[in-house]
Each structure stands twice: as structure tokens, then as C-alpha cells.
Amino acid sequence: MGLLAWVKSLFILQLLIGFVFVVSGLIINFTQLCTCVLWPFNKQLYRKINTRLSYSLWSQLVMLLEWWSDTECTLYTDQATVDKFGKEHVIIILNHNFEIDFLCGWTICERYGVLGSSKVLAKHELLKVPLIGWTWYFLEIVFCKRKWEEDRETVFSGLNRLKDYPEYMWFLLYCEGTRFTEKKHQISMQVAESKGLPKLKYHLLPRTKGFTTTLHCLKGTVKAVYDVTLNFKDKQNPTLLGILNGKKYKADLSVRRFPVEEIPDDEKECADWLHKLYQEKDALQENYEKEGCYPGPTIKPKRRLWTLLNFLFWATLLLSPLINFAWDVFVSGSPLLIIGFMIFLIVASVAVRRLIGVTEVKKTGSSYGNIEAKKEN
């Protein structure tokens, strides 16, 4: 292990990074709460402010990927598609195989200026998660319980509110509904067989209701659908904990652009289009397994300094008083103060670990095979 790699693996440094993220996140959440007074008078100003506040939080995670772990992201697409990045409202369809797939998506969002305004159709449980769910709430993220009878009104009203969003937004959809595991795949393919649908080798059967509803509600606002298939070189299985430890990964993303005009309006035909798209994604994945790359030209978008500068701002603001306080505690010689500070460090480390745990594949649930999942498709 090199010196730099050893430094990045130090728990105290990781704890300080976590401290900066958590405390800055709480400050940002409080600021977002204060901006709510703007909503009745100037909704668009409220949105623009919250877009930038959200960027200030999410870009810290992007900084870890780009600058701390030095992970590389390569796009397999043409220049004409890249030229439209950050210049139109779009729906992103991304495969859901890895713990950091969302982070790779955020990295591309950041490099093309749409990180703060990125959206997602999120499960309702995340609304209760500090920092993540709270920030999304102020960003008007659409939360759902994955039971269409209960979600219908919430999803329609949430999506319709976004039609006049002032910033270009990338609306991320995980059409598979949950992360890929072998057990989930077996159950999903049983569902595919029962419905007479072609089986997929590397993906779960897509849930069509979320996609068709999002496309229907945002038609006229959204100009295209980007199909993104993500994989990692050398069969790497990246984790957020690995990123925090400074481990470098090499991400490959195949990006295809489909103008909205080419996608059928009819709900059943639109659902069939999505199933066909996932068959094509499966073929792309098969090619990657054999060749170690996707077909087509490659583009490596340059990382920007903004994520690093943003983190350094928060680190300077928050770590200086923390270090001074810690020094004062230990030189005081007070056992009570020292024990109290150690308890604070333990609580902070547990909090950071629990936030990381939200991303872990083994802790994500699945409703494949149950009655609700069948109704949704």
C-alpha cells in the first residue's frame, strides 16, 4: 500500500469527511426549511435557491468519487448526443446493479451542470432518512410507496408540478424497481415467463407503470429519454465504503438518446417499447461481458473543480472550530469532557456508517413476486 492510499484509509480522516458531510447537510437542510417562506410569493426563486443548496451537498459525494478515489468515467456515445447534455429536460433510464450507480449518474450530472436539479422517483422510506430524504423533499422529489392504488394521486400531482421547472432537469428512473441480485432475478424471470415476455440475463423485468406515467405527465417538458447502461472494468464491484477508502474504479456508461417523439403515446405500446429497450440493454451487457467494452465511440468528460472547492469551503468552515474544540478538551485534562468528546466521535462514526448502509445492496429490499409488484406491471 502506497503512502497516499494509506492516508486515505485512515479512519480519522474518513470520520472528518463524514463529519463535514453530515453537519453541512444539516445546515443546508435548515437553510432549505427557511426558504419555504418564498414558495407562496416566488416559486421559481425558491427552486433556484434549493437547486444550488442541493448541489452544495450532493457535490461532496461526487468529490469523493472524482477527487478522493480518482474513479474514471467513460461515456460510450456520439458527440451529437453529448452536445445536448445539460441543455434539455430528459428522463434517464439506468440499470440498478451497483451500490454506487447513483453516484456515477450524479458525476455525469455534475460535469454537465444539472446535478442540483436532478430528480428521481424515490421510495417513500427514503423521506425519513436525514440529509438524503430531507434534501429531496425540498427539491420536490416524487416519493412513492410502490402500491399504485396509493401512489396514483401523489405521483401525478408531483410530476405535474415539475412541468414548469426553471432549471434543466435529468429525471432518473430505475425501472427495475430494486437492485439486481441473483435471487431477485430468478423471481423476476418467473414473472416474465408467466407473462410471455422474453427473459433477460443481466436485468430484472422493468416495471412499466412508473415510466409510462412519468413520460405521460412530463410530455411537452421532457425532450428525450437517455438510456444509460453502467458497468465497471475488470468485473469490479464498487461500494461507497470502497470510495471512502480511496479505491479507484473505472466506470463505463453506454448512453443512447431517444427523442420523445419516437416513443409511442399509447400506454401499452409505450410499455412494450420499454420492454424492447431492456432487451437491447441486455444485449449491450452481453457484449460488455465478452469484449470488456461497449460498442461505439468513447468520450471522457473532464471533471470540474467546483466539487473540490465546495468541499474545501465546508471543511474549512467546520473543521477549524472542531479541531480547536478537540484540542481544548484534551489539554483541559477533564475526564468528563474527554469521555463526552469520545462518545460524540462514536456517535458520529455510527451515523456516517448508517448513511453508507442505505446504499448497500444486501440491505435493499424487493417486492418482486408479491401481489403489489404484479399489479404495478
mmCIF file of N, CA and C in Angstrom, residues 20 79 98 114 183 196 295 332 334:
data_model
loop_
_atom_site.group_PDB
_atom_site.id
_atom_site.type_symbol
_atom_site.label_atom_id
_atom_site.label_comp_id
_atom_site.label_asym_id
_atom_site.label_seq_id
_atom_site.Cartn_x
_atom_site.Cartn_y
_atom_site.Cartn_z
ATOM 1 N N VAL A 20 -17.994 16.525 8.044
ATOM 2 C CA VAL A 20 -18.244 17.673 7.171
ATOM 3 C C VAL A 20 -19.541 17.469 6.389
ATOM 4 N N GLN A 79 -20.829 12.385 -30.240
ATOM 5 C CA GLN A 79 -20.679 13.781 -29.850
ATOM 6 C C GLN A 79 -21.995 14.544 -29.966
ATOM 7 N N PHE A 98 -25.340 -1.766 -9.017
ATOM 8 C CA PHE A 98 -24.217 -1.466 -8.147
ATOM 9 C C PHE A 98 -24.609 -0.486 -7.042
ATOM 10 N N VAL A 114 -26.129 19.797 -14.216
ATOM 11 C CA VAL A 114 -27.519 19.546 -13.820
ATOM 12 C C VAL A 114 -27.617 18.748 -12.523
ATOM 13 N N LYS A 183 -31.187 -13.785 -6.605
ATOM 14 C CA LYS A 183 -32.491 -14.229 -6.114
ATOM 15 C C LYS A 183 -33.623 -13.414 -6.745
ATOM 16 N N GLY A 196 -45.354 -14.185 -20.635
ATOM 17 C CA GLY A 196 -44.964 -14.416 -22.016
ATOM 18 C C GLY A 196 -43.978 -13.405 -22.543
ATOM 19 N N PRO A 295 -19.941 -1.068 -27.622
ATOM 20 C CA PRO A 295 -19.627 -0.639 -28.988
ATOM 21 C C PRO A 295 -19.743 0.880 -29.124
ATOM 22 N N SER A 332 -7.453 20.259 28.600
ATOM 23 C CA SER A 332 -8.127 20.575 29.866
ATOM 24 C C SER A 332 -7.895 19.484 30.900
ATOM 25 N N SER A 334 -9.857 17.196 31.712
ATOM 26 C CA SER A 334 -11.109 16.807 32.366
ATOM 27 C C SER A 334 -11.593 15.465 31.834
#
